[in-house]
mmCIF file with all atom_site columns, C-alpha atoms in Angstrom:
data_model
loop_
_atom_site.group_PDB
_atom_site.id
_atom_site.type_symbol
_atom_site.label_atom_id
_atom_site.label_alt_id
_atom_site.label_comp_id
_atom_site.label_asym_id
_atom_site.label_entity_id
_atom_site.label_seq_id
_atom_site.pdbx_PDB_ins_code
_atom_site.Cartn_x
_atom_site.Cartn_y
_atom_site.Cartn_z
_atom_site.occupancy
_atom_site.B_iso_or_equiv
_atom_site.pdbx_formal_charge
_atom_site.auth_seq_id
_atom_site.auth_comp_id
_atom_site.auth_asym_id
_atom_site.auth_atom_id
_atom_site.pdbx_PDB_model_num
ATOM 1   C CA . SER A 1 1   ? 71.961  118.779 103.077 1.00 38.00 ? 1361 SER A CA 1
ATOM 2   C CA . ARG A 1 2   ? 74.952  117.282 103.484 1.00 41.00 ? 1362 ARG A CA 1
ATOM 3   C CA . ARG A 1 3   ? 75.970  114.782 105.328 1.00 41.00 ? 1363 ARG A CA 1
ATOM 4   C CA . ASN A 1 4   ? 78.213  114.034 107.914 1.00 42.00 ? 1364 ASN A CA 1
ATOM 5   C CA . ARG A 1 5   ? 79.914  110.573 106.910 1.00 45.00 ? 1365 ARG A CA 1
ATOM 6   C CA . SER A 1 6   ? 83.208  109.205 106.299 1.00 43.00 ? 1366 SER A CA 1
ATOM 7   C CA . ALA A 1 7   ? 83.571  105.478 106.212 1.00 42.00 ? 1367 ALA A CA 1
ATOM 8   C CA . ARG A 1 8   ? 87.559  106.318 106.848 1.00 42.00 ? 1368 ARG A CA 1
ATOM 9   C CA . GLY A 1 9   ? 85.815  107.624 110.094 1.00 47.00 ? 1369 GLY A CA 1
ATOM 10  C CA . ILE A 1 10  ? 87.324  111.214 111.425 1.00 45.00 ? 1370 ILE A CA 1
ATOM 11  C CA . LEU A 1 11  ? 89.854  111.914 109.312 1.00 48.00 ? 1371 LEU A CA 1
ATOM 12  C CA . PRO A 1 12  ? 93.287  113.318 110.002 1.00 53.00 ? 1372 PRO A CA 1
ATOM 13  C CA . ALA A 1 13  ? 94.293  116.301 109.812 1.00 53.00 ? 1373 ALA A CA 1
ATOM 14  C CA . MET A 1 14  ? 94.628  118.194 106.277 1.00 69.00 ? 1374 MET A CA 1
ATOM 15  C CA . SER A 1 15  ? 96.693  121.095 105.681 1.00 79.00 ? 1375 SER A CA 1
ATOM 16  C CA . PHE A 1 16  ? 95.387  123.393 102.437 1.00 85.00 ? 1376 PHE A CA 1
ATOM 17  C CA . THR A 1 17  ? 97.630  126.485 101.420 1.00 85.00 ? 1377 THR A CA 1
ATOM 18  C CA . ASP A 1 18  ? 96.443  129.993 99.168  1.00 84.00 ? 1378 ASP A CA 1
ATOM 19  C CA . THR A 1 19  ? 93.078  129.632 100.803 1.00 86.00 ? 1379 THR A CA 1
ATOM 20  C CA . THR A 1 20  ? 89.913  131.300 99.349  1.00 87.00 ? 1380 THR A CA 1
ATOM 21  C CA . ASP A 1 21  ? 86.956  130.879 99.546  1.00 88.00 ? 1381 ASP A CA 1
ATOM 22  C CA . HIS A 1 22  ? 87.172  129.792 96.709  1.00 94.00 ? 1382 HIS A CA 1
ATOM 23  C CA . SER A 1 23  ? 90.453  127.601 95.936  1.00 95.00 ? 1383 SER A CA 1
ATOM 24  C CA . CYS A 1 24  ? 92.961  126.190 97.788  1.00 94.00 ? 1384 CYS A CA 1
ATOM 25  C CA . ARG A 1 25  ? 95.664  124.100 97.500  1.00 94.00 ? 1385 ARG A CA 1
ATOM 26  C CA . PHE A 1 26  ? 96.171  120.688 99.151  1.00 93.00 ? 1386 PHE A CA 1
ATOM 27  C CA . LEU A 1 27  ? 99.785  118.992 98.941  1.00 92.00 ? 1387 LEU A CA 1
ATOM 28  C CA . ALA A 1 28  ? 99.991  114.848 99.399  1.00 92.00 ? 1388 ALA A CA 1
ATOM 29  C CA . ARG A 1 29  ? 102.885 113.899 100.319 1.00 91.00 ? 1389 ARG A CA 1
ATOM 30  C CA . ASP A 1 30  ? 102.080 109.997 99.744  1.00 91.00 ? 1390 ASP A CA 1
ATOM 31  C CA . GLU A 1 31  ? 99.285  108.244 98.908  1.00 90.00 ? 1391 GLU A CA 1
ATOM 32  C CA . ALA A 1 32  ? 97.203  107.848 101.975 1.00 91.00 ? 1392 ALA A CA 1
ATOM 33  C CA . ALA A 1 33  ? 97.587  111.208 101.884 1.00 92.00 ? 1393 ALA A CA 1
ATOM 34  C CA . THR A 1 34  ? 96.277  112.177 98.788  1.00 93.00 ? 1394 THR A CA 1
ATOM 35  C CA . ALA A 1 35  ? 93.798  108.505 99.737  1.00 92.00 ? 1395 ALA A CA 1
ATOM 36  C CA . ASN A 1 36  ? 92.995  111.533 102.673 1.00 94.00 ? 1396 ASN A CA 1
ATOM 37  C CA . LEU A 1 37  ? 91.510  114.027 100.650 1.00 95.00 ? 1397 LEU A CA 1
ATOM 38  C CA . GLY A 1 38  ? 89.105  111.339 98.492  1.00 95.00 ? 1398 GLY A CA 1
ATOM 39  C CA . ALA A 1 39  ? 88.002  110.342 101.871 1.00 94.00 ? 1399 ALA A CA 1
ATOM 40  C CA . ALA A 1 40  ? 87.068  114.802 102.724 1.00 95.00 ? 1400 ALA A CA 1
ATOM 41  C CA . VAL A 1 41  ? 85.727  114.527 99.191  1.00 96.00 ? 1401 VAL A CA 1
ATOM 42  C CA . ALA A 1 42  ? 83.679  111.163 99.958  1.00 95.00 ? 1402 ALA A CA 1
ATOM 43  C CA . ALA A 1 43  ? 82.386  112.520 102.819 1.00 95.00 ? 1403 ALA A CA 1
ATOM 44  C CA . ALA A 1 44  ? 81.306  116.000 101.346 1.00 96.00 ? 1404 ALA A CA 1
ATOM 45  C CA . ILE A 1 45  ? 79.840  115.426 98.220  1.00 96.00 ? 1405 ILE A CA 1
ATOM 46  C CA . ARG A 1 46  ? 75.999  114.609 96.712  1.00 95.00 ? 1406 ARG A CA 1
ATOM 47  C CA . PRO A 1 47  ? 73.937  114.023 93.759  1.00 95.00 ? 1407 PRO A CA 1
ATOM 48  C CA . GLY A 1 48  ? 74.298  117.078 91.468  1.00 94.00 ? 1408 GLY A CA 1
ATOM 49  C CA . ASP A 1 49  ? 78.236  117.537 91.937  1.00 96.00 ? 1409 ASP A CA 1
ATOM 50  C CA . VAL A 1 50  ? 80.277  117.659 89.412  1.00 96.00 ? 1410 VAL A CA 1
ATOM 51  C CA . LEU A 1 51  ? 83.695  117.323 90.018  1.00 97.00 ? 1411 LEU A CA 1
ATOM 52  C CA . ALA A 1 52  ? 86.560  117.692 86.902  1.00 97.00 ? 1412 ALA A CA 1
ATOM 53  C CA . LEU A 1 53  ? 90.137  116.667 87.524  1.00 97.00 ? 1413 LEU A CA 1
ATOM 54  C CA . ASN A 1 54  ? 92.682  117.662 85.384  1.00 97.00 ? 1414 ASN A CA 1
ATOM 55  C CA . GLY A 1 55  ? 96.541  116.247 85.445  1.00 95.00 ? 1415 GLY A CA 1
ATOM 56  C CA . SER A 1 56  ? 98.476  114.792 82.429  1.00 93.00 ? 1416 SER A CA 1
ATOM 57  C CA . LEU A 1 57  ? 99.073  110.641 82.221  1.00 91.00 ? 1417 LEU A CA 1
ATOM 58  C CA . GLY A 1 58  ? 100.268 109.474 85.574  1.00 87.00 ? 1418 GLY A CA 1
ATOM 59  C CA . ALA A 1 59  ? 99.187  112.697 87.254  1.00 92.00 ? 1419 ALA A CA 1
ATOM 60  C CA . GLY A 1 60  ? 96.604  111.050 89.719  1.00 91.00 ? 1420 GLY A CA 1
ATOM 61  C CA . LYS A 1 61  ? 93.406  111.696 89.076  1.00 94.00 ? 1421 LYS A CA 1
ATOM 62  C CA . THR A 1 62  ? 92.056  108.291 88.456  1.00 90.00 ? 1422 THR A CA 1
ATOM 63  C CA . ARG A 1 63  ? 94.134  107.021 92.172  1.00 92.00 ? 1423 ARG A CA 1
ATOM 64  C CA . LEU A 1 64  ? 91.930  110.426 93.812  1.00 94.00 ? 1424 LEU A CA 1
ATOM 65  C CA . VAL A 1 65  ? 88.297  108.952 91.954  1.00 92.00 ? 1425 VAL A CA 1
ATOM 66  C CA . GLN A 1 66  ? 90.402  105.215 93.707  1.00 90.00 ? 1426 GLN A CA 1
ATOM 67  C CA . SER A 1 67  ? 90.314  107.396 97.245  1.00 92.00 ? 1427 SER A CA 1
ATOM 68  C CA . VAL A 1 68  ? 86.480  108.625 96.867  1.00 93.00 ? 1428 VAL A CA 1
ATOM 69  C CA . ALA A 1 69  ? 85.173  105.119 95.764  1.00 90.00 ? 1429 ALA A CA 1
ATOM 70  C CA . ALA A 1 70  ? 86.816  103.605 99.294  1.00 89.00 ? 1430 ALA A CA 1
ATOM 71  C CA . ALA A 1 71  ? 85.602  105.914 101.523 1.00 91.00 ? 1431 ALA A CA 1
ATOM 72  C CA . LEU A 1 72  ? 81.927  105.310 100.102 1.00 90.00 ? 1432 LEU A CA 1
ATOM 73  C CA . GLY A 1 73  ? 83.141  101.312 99.929  1.00 86.00 ? 1433 GLY A CA 1
ATOM 74  C CA . PHE A 1 74  ? 83.899  100.824 97.366  1.00 77.00 ? 1434 PHE A CA 1
ATOM 75  C CA . ALA A 1 75  ? 88.067  98.529  96.908  1.00 62.00 ? 1435 ALA A CA 1
ATOM 76  C CA . ASP A 1 76  ? 90.337  100.216 94.901  1.00 50.00 ? 1436 ASP A CA 1
ATOM 77  C CA . GLN A 1 77  ? 91.278  98.008  92.829  1.00 45.00 ? 1437 GLN A CA 1
ATOM 78  C CA . ALA A 1 78  ? 86.701  97.672  91.353  1.00 59.00 ? 1438 ALA A CA 1
ATOM 79  C CA . VAL A 1 79  ? 87.494  101.338 90.487  1.00 61.00 ? 1439 VAL A CA 1
ATOM 80  C CA . ASN A 1 80  ? 89.622  101.215 87.658  1.00 58.00 ? 1440 ASN A CA 1
ATOM 81  C CA . SER A 1 81  ? 90.790  104.389 84.874  1.00 54.00 ? 1441 SER A CA 1
ATOM 82  C CA . PRO A 1 82  ? 87.007  103.630 82.268  1.00 48.00 ? 1442 PRO A CA 1
ATOM 83  C CA . THR A 1 83  ? 89.261  104.369 79.684  1.00 49.00 ? 1443 THR A CA 1
ATOM 84  C CA . PHE A 1 84  ? 88.300  102.441 77.233  1.00 52.00 ? 1444 PHE A CA 1
ATOM 85  C CA . VAL A 1 85  ? 84.877  102.512 78.906  1.00 56.00 ? 1445 VAL A CA 1
ATOM 86  C CA . LEU A 1 86  ? 84.139  105.668 78.902  1.00 76.00 ? 1446 LEU A CA 1
ATOM 87  C CA . ILE A 1 87  ? 81.930  105.835 82.392  1.00 80.00 ? 1447 ILE A CA 1
ATOM 88  C CA . HIS A 1 88  ? 81.902  103.536 85.447  1.00 77.00 ? 1448 HIS A CA 1
ATOM 89  C CA . GLU A 1 89  ? 78.779  103.865 87.447  1.00 83.00 ? 1449 GLU A CA 1
ATOM 90  C CA . TYR A 1 90  ? 78.737  102.765 91.292  1.00 81.00 ? 1450 TYR A CA 1
ATOM 91  C CA . ASP A 1 91  ? 75.827  102.875 93.407  1.00 84.00 ? 1451 ASP A CA 1
ATOM 92  C CA . SER A 1 92  ? 76.170  103.454 97.326  1.00 82.00 ? 1452 SER A CA 1
ATOM 93  C CA . ASP A 1 93  ? 75.472  105.957 99.750  1.00 83.00 ? 1453 ASP A CA 1
ATOM 94  C CA . VAL A 1 94  ? 76.148  108.644 96.914  1.00 91.00 ? 1454 VAL A CA 1
ATOM 95  C CA . PRO A 1 95  ? 76.149  106.535 94.054  1.00 90.00 ? 1455 PRO A CA 1
ATOM 96  C CA . LEU A 1 96  ? 79.355  107.796 90.811  1.00 91.00 ? 1456 LEU A CA 1
ATOM 97  C CA . TYR A 1 97  ? 79.556  109.083 88.359  1.00 90.00 ? 1457 TYR A CA 1
ATOM 98  C CA . HIS A 1 98  ? 82.683  107.767 86.886  1.00 90.00 ? 1458 HIS A CA 1
ATOM 99  C CA . VAL A 1 99  ? 83.982  109.801 83.363  1.00 91.00 ? 1459 VAL A CA 1
ATOM 100 C CA . ASP A 1 100 ? 87.295  108.555 81.667  1.00 90.00 ? 1460 ASP A CA 1
ATOM 101 C CA . ALA A 1 101 ? 86.673  112.100 78.840  1.00 91.00 ? 1461 ALA A CA 1
ATOM 102 C CA . TYR A 1 102 ? 91.360  110.982 77.339  1.00 90.00 ? 1462 TYR A CA 1
ATOM 103 C CA . ARG A 1 103 ? 89.616  109.365 74.235  1.00 84.00 ? 1463 ARG A CA 1
ATOM 104 C CA . LEU A 1 104 ? 87.062  111.016 72.948  1.00 88.00 ? 1464 LEU A CA 1
ATOM 105 C CA . ARG A 1 105 ? 87.194  112.966 69.869  1.00 85.00 ? 1465 ARG A CA 1
ATOM 106 C CA . ASP A 1 106 ? 84.878  116.072 70.870  1.00 89.00 ? 1466 ASP A CA 1
ATOM 107 C CA . SER A 1 107 ? 81.719  116.377 73.081  1.00 92.00 ? 1467 SER A CA 1
ATOM 108 C CA . ASP A 1 108 ? 78.946  115.794 70.998  1.00 93.00 ? 1468 ASP A CA 1
ATOM 109 C CA . GLU A 1 109 ? 81.451  111.959 71.213  1.00 91.00 ? 1469 GLU A CA 1
ATOM 110 C CA . PHE A 1 110 ? 80.303  113.350 74.390  1.00 91.00 ? 1470 PHE A CA 1
ATOM 111 C CA . LEU A 1 111 ? 76.852  113.645 74.312  1.00 92.00 ? 1471 LEU A CA 1
ATOM 112 C CA . SER A 1 112 ? 76.762  110.783 71.117  1.00 91.00 ? 1472 SER A CA 1
ATOM 113 C CA . ILE A 1 113 ? 76.583  108.068 74.299  1.00 87.00 ? 1473 ILE A CA 1
ATOM 114 C CA . GLY A 1 114 ? 74.396  109.970 77.385  1.00 86.00 ? 1474 GLY A CA 1
ATOM 115 C CA . GLY A 1 115 ? 76.596  112.394 78.396  1.00 89.00 ? 1475 GLY A CA 1
ATOM 116 C CA . ASP A 1 116 ? 73.814  115.067 79.005  1.00 90.00 ? 1476 ASP A CA 1
ATOM 117 C CA . GLU A 1 117 ? 72.617  112.418 80.825  1.00 89.00 ? 1477 GLU A CA 1
ATOM 118 C CA . VAL A 1 118 ? 75.330  111.656 83.250  1.00 89.00 ? 1478 VAL A CA 1
ATOM 119 C CA . LEU A 1 119 ? 75.516  116.166 83.486  1.00 91.00 ? 1479 LEU A CA 1
ATOM 120 C CA . ALA A 1 120 ? 72.321  115.620 85.294  1.00 85.00 ? 1480 ALA A CA 1
ATOM 121 C CA . GLY A 1 121 ? 72.135  115.620 88.214  1.00 74.00 ? 1481 GLY A CA 1
ATOM 122 C CA . ASP A 1 122 ? 71.680  112.247 89.350  1.00 88.00 ? 1482 ASP A CA 1
ATOM 123 C CA . ARG A 1 123 ? 74.830  111.026 90.200  1.00 93.00 ? 1483 ARG A CA 1
ATOM 124 C CA . ALA A 1 124 ? 77.754  112.939 92.003  1.00 95.00 ? 1484 ALA A CA 1
ATOM 125 C CA . CYS A 1 125 ? 79.780  112.955 88.437  1.00 95.00 ? 1485 CYS A CA 1
ATOM 126 C CA . LEU A 1 126 ? 84.247  112.469 88.792  1.00 95.00 ? 1486 LEU A CA 1
ATOM 127 C CA . ILE A 1 127 ? 85.863  113.302 85.090  1.00 95.00 ? 1487 ILE A CA 1
ATOM 128 C CA . GLU A 1 128 ? 89.004  112.732 83.754  1.00 94.00 ? 1488 GLU A CA 1
ATOM 129 C CA . TRP A 1 129 ? 90.191  114.598 81.832  1.00 94.00 ? 1489 TRP A CA 1
ATOM 130 C CA . ALA A 1 130 ? 87.057  117.012 81.897  1.00 95.00 ? 1490 ALA A CA 1
ATOM 131 C CA . ASP A 1 131 ? 88.699  120.009 80.179  1.00 95.00 ? 1491 ASP A CA 1
ATOM 132 C CA . ARG A 1 132 ? 88.367  117.696 76.737  1.00 94.00 ? 1492 ARG A CA 1
ATOM 133 C CA . ILE A 1 133 ? 84.318  118.948 77.480  1.00 94.00 ? 1493 ILE A CA 1
ATOM 134 C CA . ALA A 1 134 ? 84.229  121.548 78.829  1.00 95.00 ? 1494 ALA A CA 1
ATOM 135 C CA . ASP A 1 135 ? 82.473  123.448 77.038  1.00 96.00 ? 1495 ASP A CA 1
ATOM 136 C CA . LEU A 1 136 ? 79.340  120.555 78.554  1.00 95.00 ? 1496 LEU A CA 1
ATOM 137 C CA . LEU A 1 137 ? 80.448  121.250 81.802  1.00 95.00 ? 1497 LEU A CA 1
ATOM 138 C CA . PRO A 1 138 ? 78.257  122.420 84.648  1.00 95.00 ? 1498 PRO A CA 1
ATOM 139 C CA . ARG A 1 139 ? 79.352  127.071 84.691  1.00 95.00 ? 1499 ARG A CA 1
ATOM 140 C CA . ASP A 1 140 ? 78.750  125.678 88.681  1.00 96.00 ? 1500 ASP A CA 1
ATOM 141 C CA . HIS A 1 141 ? 81.675  122.631 89.067  1.00 96.00 ? 1501 HIS A CA 1
ATOM 142 C CA . LEU A 1 142 ? 84.855  122.007 91.229  1.00 98.00 ? 1502 LEU A CA 1
ATOM 143 C CA . ARG A 1 143 ? 87.747  121.799 89.324  1.00 98.00 ? 1503 ARG A CA 1
ATOM 144 C CA . ILE A 1 144 ? 91.085  119.343 90.403  1.00 98.00 ? 1504 ILE A CA 1
ATOM 145 C CA . ASP A 1 145 ? 94.125  119.785 89.142  1.00 97.00 ? 1505 ASP A CA 1
ATOM 146 C CA . ILE A 1 146 ? 97.075  117.710 90.115  1.00 97.00 ? 1506 ILE A CA 1
ATOM 147 C CA . ARG A 1 147 ? 99.752  118.251 88.599  1.00 96.00 ? 1507 ARG A CA 1
ATOM 148 C CA . ALA A 1 148 ? 102.615 115.154 90.196  1.00 95.00 ? 1508 ALA A CA 1
ATOM 149 C CA . LEU A 1 149 ? 106.266 116.631 92.116  1.00 94.00 ? 1509 LEU A CA 1
ATOM 150 C CA . GLY A 1 150 ? 108.029 112.384 92.688  1.00 91.00 ? 1510 GLY A CA 1
ATOM 151 C CA . GLU A 1 151 ? 106.956 109.042 92.531  1.00 91.00 ? 1511 GLU A CA 1
ATOM 152 C CA . SER A 1 152 ? 103.758 109.618 95.067  1.00 89.00 ? 1512 SER A CA 1
ATOM 153 C CA . GLU A 1 153 ? 103.552 113.189 96.199  1.00 92.00 ? 1513 GLU A CA 1
ATOM 154 C CA . ARG A 1 154 ? 101.433 115.340 94.082  1.00 94.00 ? 1514 ARG A CA 1
ATOM 155 C CA . GLU A 1 155 ? 99.683  118.878 94.375  1.00 94.00 ? 1515 GLU A CA 1
ATOM 156 C CA . PHE A 1 156 ? 96.392  119.260 94.129  1.00 96.00 ? 1516 PHE A CA 1
ATOM 157 C CA . THR A 1 157 ? 94.208  122.507 93.399  1.00 96.00 ? 1517 THR A CA 1
ATOM 158 C CA . LEU A 1 158 ? 90.515  122.744 94.229  1.00 97.00 ? 1518 LEU A CA 1
ATOM 159 C CA . THR A 1 159 ? 89.084  125.239 92.578  1.00 97.00 ? 1519 THR A CA 1
ATOM 160 C CA . ALA A 1 160 ? 84.970  126.294 93.447  1.00 97.00 ? 1520 ALA A CA 1
ATOM 161 C CA . ASN A 1 161 ? 83.072  127.855 90.170  1.00 96.00 ? 1521 ASN A CA 1
ATOM 162 C CA . GLY A 1 162 ? 80.092  129.114 92.034  1.00 96.00 ? 1522 GLY A CA 1
ATOM 163 C CA . THR A 1 163 ? 78.678  129.003 94.592  1.00 96.00 ? 1523 THR A CA 1
ATOM 164 C CA . ARG A 1 164 ? 77.431  124.934 94.902  1.00 96.00 ? 1524 ARG A CA 1
ATOM 165 C CA . SER A 1 165 ? 80.881  123.949 93.835  1.00 97.00 ? 1525 SER A CA 1
ATOM 166 C CA . ALA A 1 166 ? 82.144  126.725 96.537  1.00 96.00 ? 1526 ALA A CA 1
ATOM 167 C CA . ASN A 1 167 ? 79.612  125.149 99.540  1.00 96.00 ? 1527 ASN A CA 1
ATOM 168 C CA . LEU A 1 168 ? 81.579  121.627 98.387  1.00 96.00 ? 1528 LEU A CA 1
ATOM 169 C CA . LEU A 1 169 ? 85.381  123.463 98.200  1.00 96.00 ? 1529 LEU A CA 1
ATOM 170 C CA . ARG A 1 170 ? 84.255  124.554 101.950 1.00 94.00 ? 1530 ARG A CA 1
ATOM 171 C CA . GLU A 1 171 ? 82.933  121.316 103.465 1.00 95.00 ? 1531 GLU A CA 1
ATOM 172 C CA . ILE A 1 172 ? 85.864  119.305 101.853 1.00 94.00 ? 1532 ILE A CA 1
ATOM 173 C CA . ARG A 1 173 ? 88.418  121.679 104.024 1.00 92.00 ? 1533 ARG A CA 1
ATOM 174 C CA . ASP A 1 174 ? 85.229  121.171 107.276 1.00 88.00 ? 1534 ASP A CA 1
ATOM 175 C CA . HIS A 1 175 ? 85.765  117.894 107.270 1.00 85.00 ? 1535 HIS A CA 1
ATOM 176 C CA . SER A 1 176 ? 89.188  117.597 106.663 1.00 77.00 ? 1536 SER A CA 1
ATOM 177 C CA . THR A 1 177 ? 90.132  119.229 109.312 1.00 67.00 ? 1537 THR A CA 1
ATOM 178 C CA . GLN A 1 178 ? 88.079  116.928 111.834 1.00 57.00 ? 1538 GLN A CA 1
ATOM 179 C CA . THR A 1 179 ? 89.496  115.822 115.469 1.00 36.00 ? 1539 THR A CA 1
#
């Protein structure tokens, strides 16, 4: 079962809109709000969860991963986009894989660098540019589409694609509204 954890303690209340059992939107007015979303994700994820992050260049995919990692005890500066390394591993209470699929030619290239092991479930997996390897993603994953609305304002659309990811989405919302 998921544990109630947050490196930041009680999270500030956040507001989700267009909420259903399988999707919601979150408007981050600034980087602090993105950090709060990252902390809510960190409080809810567990090994085996796959989060598929999509958005244009500069949308905030890496910033969200940095926020998740920071809430799990990593310094923001220690978490960078793995564009040239492709996969970073972080060990913490919830071990993470951070994948950047941007430079991958195709799904076969991801498999050739151990992508099947990354998706096997012994760590939580956050994948930037996940649409590039969509055919390899587990059916049950949490999709996060990120859209830049301004210099630091972002819209996050979270969509669950199965029971496990629906539970993860519910827990993210639950952790975000703790007072």
